[in-house]
Coordinates of C-alpha atoms in Angstrom, one line a residue:
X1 CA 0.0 0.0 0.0
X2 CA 1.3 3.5 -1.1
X3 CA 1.7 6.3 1.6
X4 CA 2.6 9.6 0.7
X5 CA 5.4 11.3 2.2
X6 CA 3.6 13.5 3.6
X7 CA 1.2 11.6 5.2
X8 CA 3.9 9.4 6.9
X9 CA 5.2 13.1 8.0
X10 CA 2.5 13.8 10.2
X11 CA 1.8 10.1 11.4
X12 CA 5.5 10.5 12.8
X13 CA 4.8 14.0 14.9
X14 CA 1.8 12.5 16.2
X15 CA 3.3 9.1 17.5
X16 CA 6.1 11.4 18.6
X17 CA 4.1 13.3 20.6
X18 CA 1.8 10.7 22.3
X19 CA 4.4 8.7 23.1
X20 CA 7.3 11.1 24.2
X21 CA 6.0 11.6 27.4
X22 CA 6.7 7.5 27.7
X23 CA 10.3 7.7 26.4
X24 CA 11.0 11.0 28.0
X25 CA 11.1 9.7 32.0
X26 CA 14.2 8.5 33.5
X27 CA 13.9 4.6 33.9
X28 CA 16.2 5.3 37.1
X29 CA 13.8 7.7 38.5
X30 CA 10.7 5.5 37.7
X31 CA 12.4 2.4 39.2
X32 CA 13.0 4.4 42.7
X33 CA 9.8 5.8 42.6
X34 CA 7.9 2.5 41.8
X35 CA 10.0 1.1 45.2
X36 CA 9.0 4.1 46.9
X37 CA 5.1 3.4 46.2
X38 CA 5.4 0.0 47.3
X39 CA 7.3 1.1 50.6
X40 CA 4.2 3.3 51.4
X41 CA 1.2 0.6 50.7
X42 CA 0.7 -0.1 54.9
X43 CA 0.8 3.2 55.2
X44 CA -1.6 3.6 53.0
X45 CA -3.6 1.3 54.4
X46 CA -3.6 2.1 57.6
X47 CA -4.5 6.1 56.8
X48 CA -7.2 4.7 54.8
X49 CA -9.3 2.5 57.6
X50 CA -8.7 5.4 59.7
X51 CA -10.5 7.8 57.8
X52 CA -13.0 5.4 57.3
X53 CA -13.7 4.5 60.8
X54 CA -13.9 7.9 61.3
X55 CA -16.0 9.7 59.0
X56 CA -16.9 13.3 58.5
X57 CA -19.0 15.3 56.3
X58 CA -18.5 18.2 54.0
X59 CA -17.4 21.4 55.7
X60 CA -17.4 19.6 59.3
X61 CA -13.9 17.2 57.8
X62 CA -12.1 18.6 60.9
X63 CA -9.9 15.4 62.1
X64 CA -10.1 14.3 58.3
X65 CA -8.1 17.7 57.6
X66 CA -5.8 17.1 61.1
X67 CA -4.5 13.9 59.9
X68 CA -3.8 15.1 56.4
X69 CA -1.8 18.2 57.6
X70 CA 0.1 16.2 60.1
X71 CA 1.0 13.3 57.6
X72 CA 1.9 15.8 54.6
X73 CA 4.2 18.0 57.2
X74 CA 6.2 14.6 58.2
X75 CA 6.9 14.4 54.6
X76 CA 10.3 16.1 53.6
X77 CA 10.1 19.6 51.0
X78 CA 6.4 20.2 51.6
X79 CA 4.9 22.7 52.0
X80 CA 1.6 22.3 53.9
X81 CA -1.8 25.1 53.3
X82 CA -4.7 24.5 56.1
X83 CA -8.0 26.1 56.2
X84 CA -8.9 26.0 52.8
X85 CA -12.1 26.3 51.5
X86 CA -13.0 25.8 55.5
X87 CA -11.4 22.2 55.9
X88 CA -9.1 21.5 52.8
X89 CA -5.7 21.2 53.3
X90 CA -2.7 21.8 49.8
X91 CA 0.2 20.3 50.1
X92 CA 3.2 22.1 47.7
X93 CA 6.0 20.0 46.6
X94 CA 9.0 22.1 44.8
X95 CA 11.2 19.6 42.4
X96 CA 14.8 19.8 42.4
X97 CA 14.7 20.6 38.6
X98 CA 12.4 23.2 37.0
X99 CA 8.8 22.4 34.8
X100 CA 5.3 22.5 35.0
X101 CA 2.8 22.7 37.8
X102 CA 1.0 19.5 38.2
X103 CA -1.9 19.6 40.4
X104 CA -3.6 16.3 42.0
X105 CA -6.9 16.3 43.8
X106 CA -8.2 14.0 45.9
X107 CA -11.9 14.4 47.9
X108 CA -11.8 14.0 51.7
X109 CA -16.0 14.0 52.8
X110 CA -18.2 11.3 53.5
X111 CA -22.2 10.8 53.0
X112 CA -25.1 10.8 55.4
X113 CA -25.2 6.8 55.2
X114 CA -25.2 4.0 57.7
X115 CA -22.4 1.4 57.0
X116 CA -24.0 -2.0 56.7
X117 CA -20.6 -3.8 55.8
X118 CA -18.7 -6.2 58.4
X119 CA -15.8 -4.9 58.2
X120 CA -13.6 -4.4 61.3
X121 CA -13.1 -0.9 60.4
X122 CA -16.6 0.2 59.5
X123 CA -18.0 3.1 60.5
X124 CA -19.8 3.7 63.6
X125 CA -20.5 7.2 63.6
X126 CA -23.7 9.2 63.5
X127 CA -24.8 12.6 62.9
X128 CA -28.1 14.7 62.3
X129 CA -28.7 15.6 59.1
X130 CA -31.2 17.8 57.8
X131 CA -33.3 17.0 60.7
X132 CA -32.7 13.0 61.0
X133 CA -30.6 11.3 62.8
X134 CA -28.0 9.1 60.0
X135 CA -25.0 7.3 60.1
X136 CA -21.8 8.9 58.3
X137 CA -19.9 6.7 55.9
X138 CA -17.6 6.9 52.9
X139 CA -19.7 5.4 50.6
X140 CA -18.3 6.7 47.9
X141 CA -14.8 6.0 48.5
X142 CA -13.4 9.5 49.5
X143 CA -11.3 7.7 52.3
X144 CA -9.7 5.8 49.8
X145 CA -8.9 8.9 47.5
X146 CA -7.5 10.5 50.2
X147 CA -5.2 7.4 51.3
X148 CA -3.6 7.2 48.1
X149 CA -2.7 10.7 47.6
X150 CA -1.1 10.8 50.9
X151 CA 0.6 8.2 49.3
X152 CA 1.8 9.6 46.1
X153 CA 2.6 12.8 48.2
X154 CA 4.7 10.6 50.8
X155 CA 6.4 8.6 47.2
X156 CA 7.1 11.7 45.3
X157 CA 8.6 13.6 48.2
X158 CA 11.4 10.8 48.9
X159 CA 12.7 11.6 44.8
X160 CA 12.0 15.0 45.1
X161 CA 15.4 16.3 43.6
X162 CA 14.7 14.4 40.9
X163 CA 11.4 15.9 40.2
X164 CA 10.5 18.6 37.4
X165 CA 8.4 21.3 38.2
X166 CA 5.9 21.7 41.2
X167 CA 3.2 19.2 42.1
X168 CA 0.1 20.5 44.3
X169 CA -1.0 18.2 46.7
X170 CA -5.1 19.3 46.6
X171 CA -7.6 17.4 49.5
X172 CA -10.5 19.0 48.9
X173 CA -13.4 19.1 51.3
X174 CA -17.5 18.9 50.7
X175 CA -17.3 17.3 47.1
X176 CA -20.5 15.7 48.0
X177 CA -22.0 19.3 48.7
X178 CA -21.5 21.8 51.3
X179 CA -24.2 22.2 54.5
X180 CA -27.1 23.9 53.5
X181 CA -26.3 27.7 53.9
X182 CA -23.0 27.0 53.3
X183 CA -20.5 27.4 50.1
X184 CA -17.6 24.9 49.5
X185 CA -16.3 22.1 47.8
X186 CA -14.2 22.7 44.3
X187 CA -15.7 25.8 43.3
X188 CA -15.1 28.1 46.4
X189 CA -11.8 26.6 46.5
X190 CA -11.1 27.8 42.8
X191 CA -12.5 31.2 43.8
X192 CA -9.9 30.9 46.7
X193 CA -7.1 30.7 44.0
X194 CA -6.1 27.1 44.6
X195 CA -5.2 27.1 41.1
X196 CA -2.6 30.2 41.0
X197 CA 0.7 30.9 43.2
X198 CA 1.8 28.6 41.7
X199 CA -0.5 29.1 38.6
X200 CA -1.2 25.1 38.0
X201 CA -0.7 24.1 34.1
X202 CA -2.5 21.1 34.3
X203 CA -4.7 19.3 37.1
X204 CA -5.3 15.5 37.9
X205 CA -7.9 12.9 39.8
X206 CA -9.2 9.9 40.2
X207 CA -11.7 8.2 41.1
X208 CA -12.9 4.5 42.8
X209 CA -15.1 2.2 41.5
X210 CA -16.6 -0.6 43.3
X211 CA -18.0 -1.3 39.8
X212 CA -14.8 -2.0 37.8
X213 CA -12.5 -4.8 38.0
X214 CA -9.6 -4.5 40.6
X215 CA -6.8 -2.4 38.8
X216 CA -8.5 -1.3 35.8
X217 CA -8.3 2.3 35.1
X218 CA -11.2 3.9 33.0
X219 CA -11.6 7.1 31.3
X220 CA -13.3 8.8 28.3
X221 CA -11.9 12.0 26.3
X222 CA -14.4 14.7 26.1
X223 CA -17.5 14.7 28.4
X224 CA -17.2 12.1 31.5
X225 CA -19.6 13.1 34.3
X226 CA -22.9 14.9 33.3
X227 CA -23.3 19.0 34.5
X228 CA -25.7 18.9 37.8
X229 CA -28.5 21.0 38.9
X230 CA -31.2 21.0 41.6
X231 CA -34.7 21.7 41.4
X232 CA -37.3 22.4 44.3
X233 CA -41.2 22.6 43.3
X234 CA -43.7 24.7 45.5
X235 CA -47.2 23.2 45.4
X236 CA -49.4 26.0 47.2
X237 CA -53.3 24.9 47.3
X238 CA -56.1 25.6 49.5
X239 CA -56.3 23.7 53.1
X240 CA -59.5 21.9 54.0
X241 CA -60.9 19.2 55.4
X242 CA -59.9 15.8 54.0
X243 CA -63.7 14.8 53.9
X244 CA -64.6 17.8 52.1
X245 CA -62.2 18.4 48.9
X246 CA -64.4 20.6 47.2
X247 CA -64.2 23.6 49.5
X248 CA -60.2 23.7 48.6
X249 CA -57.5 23.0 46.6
X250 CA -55.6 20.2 46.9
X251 CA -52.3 20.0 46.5
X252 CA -51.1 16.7 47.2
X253 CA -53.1 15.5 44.0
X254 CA -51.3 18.3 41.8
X255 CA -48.5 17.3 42.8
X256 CA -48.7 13.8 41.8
X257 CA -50.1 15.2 38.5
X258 CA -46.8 17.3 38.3
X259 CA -44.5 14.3 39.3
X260 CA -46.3 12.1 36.4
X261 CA -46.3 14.8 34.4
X262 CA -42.4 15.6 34.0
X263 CA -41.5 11.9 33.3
X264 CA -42.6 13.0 29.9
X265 CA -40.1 15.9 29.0
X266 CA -36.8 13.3 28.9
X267 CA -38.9 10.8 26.6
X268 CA -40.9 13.4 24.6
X269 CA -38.6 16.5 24.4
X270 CA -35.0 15.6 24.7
X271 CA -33.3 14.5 21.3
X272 CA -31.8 12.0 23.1
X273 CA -29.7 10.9 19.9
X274 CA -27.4 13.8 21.3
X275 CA -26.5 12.2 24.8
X276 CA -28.5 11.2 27.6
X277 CA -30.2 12.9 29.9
X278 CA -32.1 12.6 33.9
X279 CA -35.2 14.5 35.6
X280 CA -35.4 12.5 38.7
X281 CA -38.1 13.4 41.8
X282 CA -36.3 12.6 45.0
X283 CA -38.7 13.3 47.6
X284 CA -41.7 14.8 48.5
X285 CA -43.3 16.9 51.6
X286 CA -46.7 17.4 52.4
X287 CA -49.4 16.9 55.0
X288 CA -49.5 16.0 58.8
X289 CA -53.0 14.5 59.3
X290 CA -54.7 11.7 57.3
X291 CA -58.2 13.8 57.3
X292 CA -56.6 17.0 56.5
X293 CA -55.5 18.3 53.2
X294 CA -52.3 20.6 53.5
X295 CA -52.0 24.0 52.3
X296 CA -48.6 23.0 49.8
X297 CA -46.1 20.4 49.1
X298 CA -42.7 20.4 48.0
X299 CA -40.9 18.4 45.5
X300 CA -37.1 18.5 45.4
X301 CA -35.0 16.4 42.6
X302 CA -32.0 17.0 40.3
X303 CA -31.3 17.3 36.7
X304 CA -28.3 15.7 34.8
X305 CA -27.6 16.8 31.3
X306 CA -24.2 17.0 29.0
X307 CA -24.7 20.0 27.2
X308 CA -26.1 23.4 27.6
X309 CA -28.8 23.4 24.6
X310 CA -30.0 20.4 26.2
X311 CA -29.8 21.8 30.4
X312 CA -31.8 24.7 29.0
X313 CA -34.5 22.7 27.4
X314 CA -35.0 20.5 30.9
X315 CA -35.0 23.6 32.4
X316 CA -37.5 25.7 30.5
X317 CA -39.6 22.4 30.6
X318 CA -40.0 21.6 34.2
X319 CA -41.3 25.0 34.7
X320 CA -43.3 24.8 32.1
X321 CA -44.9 21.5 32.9
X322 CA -45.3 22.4 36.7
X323 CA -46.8 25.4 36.7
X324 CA -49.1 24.5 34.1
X325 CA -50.5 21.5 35.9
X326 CA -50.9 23.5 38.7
X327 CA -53.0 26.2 37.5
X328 CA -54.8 23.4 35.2
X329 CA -55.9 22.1 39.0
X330 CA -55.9 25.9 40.5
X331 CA -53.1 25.6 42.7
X332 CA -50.0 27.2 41.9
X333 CA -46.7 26.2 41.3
X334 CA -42.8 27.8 42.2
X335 CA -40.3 26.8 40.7
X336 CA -36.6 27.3 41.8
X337 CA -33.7 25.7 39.8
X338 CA -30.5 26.0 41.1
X339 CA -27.3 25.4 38.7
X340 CA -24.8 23.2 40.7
X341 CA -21.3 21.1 38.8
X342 CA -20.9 21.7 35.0
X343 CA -19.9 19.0 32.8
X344 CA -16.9 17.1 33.9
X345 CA -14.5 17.1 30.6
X346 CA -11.6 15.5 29.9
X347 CA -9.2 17.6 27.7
X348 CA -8.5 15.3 24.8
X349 CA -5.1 16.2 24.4
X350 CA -4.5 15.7 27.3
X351 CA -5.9 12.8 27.5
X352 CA -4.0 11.0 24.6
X353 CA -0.8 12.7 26.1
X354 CA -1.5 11.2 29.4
X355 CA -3.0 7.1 28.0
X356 CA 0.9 5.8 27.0
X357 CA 1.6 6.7 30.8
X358 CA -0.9 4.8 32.4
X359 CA -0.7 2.0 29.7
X360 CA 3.3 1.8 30.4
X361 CA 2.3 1.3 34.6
X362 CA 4.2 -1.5 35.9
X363 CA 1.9 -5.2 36.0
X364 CA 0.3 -3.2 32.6
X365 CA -3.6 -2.4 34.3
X366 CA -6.1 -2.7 32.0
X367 CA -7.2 0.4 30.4
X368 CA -11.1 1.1 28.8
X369 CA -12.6 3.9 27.6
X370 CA -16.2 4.0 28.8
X371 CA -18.8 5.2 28.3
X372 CA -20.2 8.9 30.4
X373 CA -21.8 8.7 33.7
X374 CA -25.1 10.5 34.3
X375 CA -23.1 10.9 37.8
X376 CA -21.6 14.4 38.9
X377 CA -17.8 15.4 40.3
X378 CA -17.0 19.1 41.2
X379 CA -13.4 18.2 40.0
X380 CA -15.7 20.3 36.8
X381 CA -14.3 23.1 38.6
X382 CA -10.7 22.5 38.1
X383 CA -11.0 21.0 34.6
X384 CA -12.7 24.4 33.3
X385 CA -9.6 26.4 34.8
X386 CA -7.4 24.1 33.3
X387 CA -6.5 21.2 31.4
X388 CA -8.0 18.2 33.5
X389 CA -7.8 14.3 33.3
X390 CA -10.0 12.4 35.6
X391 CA -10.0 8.7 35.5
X392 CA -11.2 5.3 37.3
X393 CA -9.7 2.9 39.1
X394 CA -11.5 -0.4 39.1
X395 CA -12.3 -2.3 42.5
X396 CA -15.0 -4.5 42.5
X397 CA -14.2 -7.3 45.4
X398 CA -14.2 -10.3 43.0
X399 CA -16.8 -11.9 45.7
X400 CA -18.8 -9.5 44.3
X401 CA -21.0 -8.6 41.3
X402 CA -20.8 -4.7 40.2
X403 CA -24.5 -4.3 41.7
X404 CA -24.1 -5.6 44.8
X405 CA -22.5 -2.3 46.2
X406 CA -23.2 0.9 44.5
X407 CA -21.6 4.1 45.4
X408 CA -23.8 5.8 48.0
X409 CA -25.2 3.1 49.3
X410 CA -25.0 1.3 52.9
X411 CA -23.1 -2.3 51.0
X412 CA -20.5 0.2 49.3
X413 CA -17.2 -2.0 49.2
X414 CA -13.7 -1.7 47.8
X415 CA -11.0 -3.8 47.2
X416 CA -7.9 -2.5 49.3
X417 CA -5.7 -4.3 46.4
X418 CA -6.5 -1.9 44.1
X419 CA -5.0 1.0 45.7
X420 CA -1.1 0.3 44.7
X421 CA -2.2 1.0 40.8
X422 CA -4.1 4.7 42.2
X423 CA -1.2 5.5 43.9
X424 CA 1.6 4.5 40.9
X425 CA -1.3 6.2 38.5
X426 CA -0.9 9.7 40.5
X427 CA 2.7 9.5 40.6
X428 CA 3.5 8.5 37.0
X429 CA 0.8 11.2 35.8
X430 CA 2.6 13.8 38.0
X431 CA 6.0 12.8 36.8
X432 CA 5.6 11.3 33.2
X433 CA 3.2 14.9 32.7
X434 CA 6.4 17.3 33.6
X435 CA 9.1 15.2 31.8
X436 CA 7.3 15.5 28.4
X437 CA 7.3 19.2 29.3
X438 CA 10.7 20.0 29.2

């Protein structure tokens, strides 16, 4: 088969350039840095079970931030920041040679869920949340993400001379959502300037998954985790008797009506040949009495979507179709929408810089693109600052089926023999990113 010269030209740049990165590290370096990861695993451990035994949510991550800051300030040439965003704590590592600044994240809250796993660390603490008394857990694997970046901080400090560039060291608190009242999480944090002095070039993170083999690492270029909002519906009616309807308005009927009612705009309005999209109802409030019907109720739900054309239309929608209803039944209907994380995007450069580093990780993990998650991460902050690659890492127990856990849930379990490939992940990102700078 005939190629032209020119198009063997440009096939050359381009496998030069995704593969540079790979050719560019120092074996030497790598080989002391892979020994250094490995040296750190009970330690990793053991931070790990802590912070899950001891849970804390978003904006209260108080010992969470303690232990952090104390680990990262018995690690030689850092640099430790408290009190950010409330509880986060930075860690700044200067290499012995100059480059980039490489900036890894890691989330350090937990949920308002009650551990139902046997494990001799599970969590045992409790809390009151929005009213109701609830367990605290990381069921969504925050304690693990925090673990191994203490871990790649504790690796990459002990060949610090030998590192280009900078590499920030970000636990961020509330991912999961501040308090109510409250600001937090990735976006006050990037108001805060987390991203400048030093101005980060390009920013990192990763992610567990109870539903991916152990040591697989998953990504997809482009749009990964859907943009987030939250919705709250006001049904106001009239309050009467519950044997006599007619003499008012009832709005516990309307706002069934409403709740049946937007199930339609995803099927019906949304071309979902573009990407998917969610309208989900997530509770409802009304009434106190069996024979009396209440003056309102209130809906609250969210909205996931991958685009703007499409957030628009699910917005314009819902208030369409819920104040309509209502004033079809003589109630009324408020509407508030509130816009919470943007899309998550992975940079595609970046992200075919960045796959010949994680393909060339020592014991070769799997990798697979895959397909987006109607999910939500904040690390959407960061990522529309910056360049941002957020991955995966697979660690389904193999006792288990993917389902028998899910993230946010009471069974949510990880494999602990997962973590060496996060932590060599982070490290060879940080490292393989600067060297194919220079």
């Amino acid at each position: 088969m005939h190629i032209s010269s020119a198009r063997l030209l440009l096939w050359s740049i381009w496998l030069s350039f995704v593969s540079t990165p790979v050719r560019a590290q120092d074996k030497a370096l790598l080989t002391r840095l892979d020994r250094a990861v490995e040296a750190v695993q009970p330690q990793v451990l053991t931070w790990r079970r802590t912070l899950h035994q001891h849970p804390e949510l978003g904006n209260r991550e108080f010992q969470t931030a303690e232990l952090i800051a104390t680990a990262l300030r018995a690690m030689p040439g850092l640099e430790v920041q408290t009190g950010r965003a409330h509880t986060g704590v930075v860690g700044l590592l200067k290499g012995g040679k100059p480059g980039p600044v490489v900036a890894l994240r890691a989330d350090i809250d937990a949920l308002p869920v009650t551990e139902r796993n046997e494990l001799p660390f599970r969590s045992m603490a409790t809390t009151t949340y929005r009213g109701q008394t609830t367990g605290v857990m990381h069921a969504c694997g925050h304690d693990t993400h925090t673990a191994m970046l203490l871990g790649a901080a504790q690796a990459l400090s002990s060949v610090r001379a030998e590192v280009r560039g900078t590499i920030k060291f970000i636990f961020q608190p509330a991912e999961e959502g501040a308090p109510d009242g409250e600001d937090g999480g990735a976006e006050l944090l990037v108001k805060e300037g987390v991203l400048d002095n030093p101005k980060v070039d390009v920013v990192f993170g990763q992610h567990i998954s109870s539903q991916f083999p152990v040591g697989t690492l998953c990504f997809r270029p482009g749009a990964e985790y859907a943009a987030v909002d939250k919705y709250e519906i006001v049904v106001h009616g009239k309050q009467t008797h519950g044997a006599m309807p007619w003499l008012g308005v009832d709005p516990v009927v309307t706002a069934a009506q409403i709740v049946l009612g937007i199930q339609t705009i995803v099927s019906r309005n949304v071309q979902l040949t573009n990407g998917a999209a969610v309208l989900t109802v997530g509770a409802i409030h009304g009434g106190i009495r069996e024979n009396i019907i209440p003056e309102e109720v209130r809906l609250i739900g969210t909205i996931r979507s991958f685009d703007t054309t499409t957030q628009h239309l699910l917005h314009r929608r819902l208030r369409e179709v819920a104040t309509n209803i209502a004033a079809s039944a003589g109630a009324r209907a408020d509407v508030k929408i509130t816009v919470q994380y943007p899309v998550t995007y992975n940079d595609p450069t970046l992200t075919a810089r960045v796959r010949p580093l994680l393909a060339a990780l020592p014991g070769a993990p799997p990798l697979r693109e895959v397909p987006a998650t109607t999910g939500a991460e904040d690390f959407a902050f960061y990522a529309q600052r910056v360049p941002g690659f957020f991955f995966w890492l697979g660690a389904c127990p193999p006792s288990r089926q993917p389902t028998d856990g899910p993230h946010h849930t009471p069974d949510f379990l990880v494999d602990e023999a997962a973590f060496p490939v996060g932590v060599r992940a982070l490290c060879r990102l940080a490292v393989g990113y600067a060297e194919g700078k220079k």
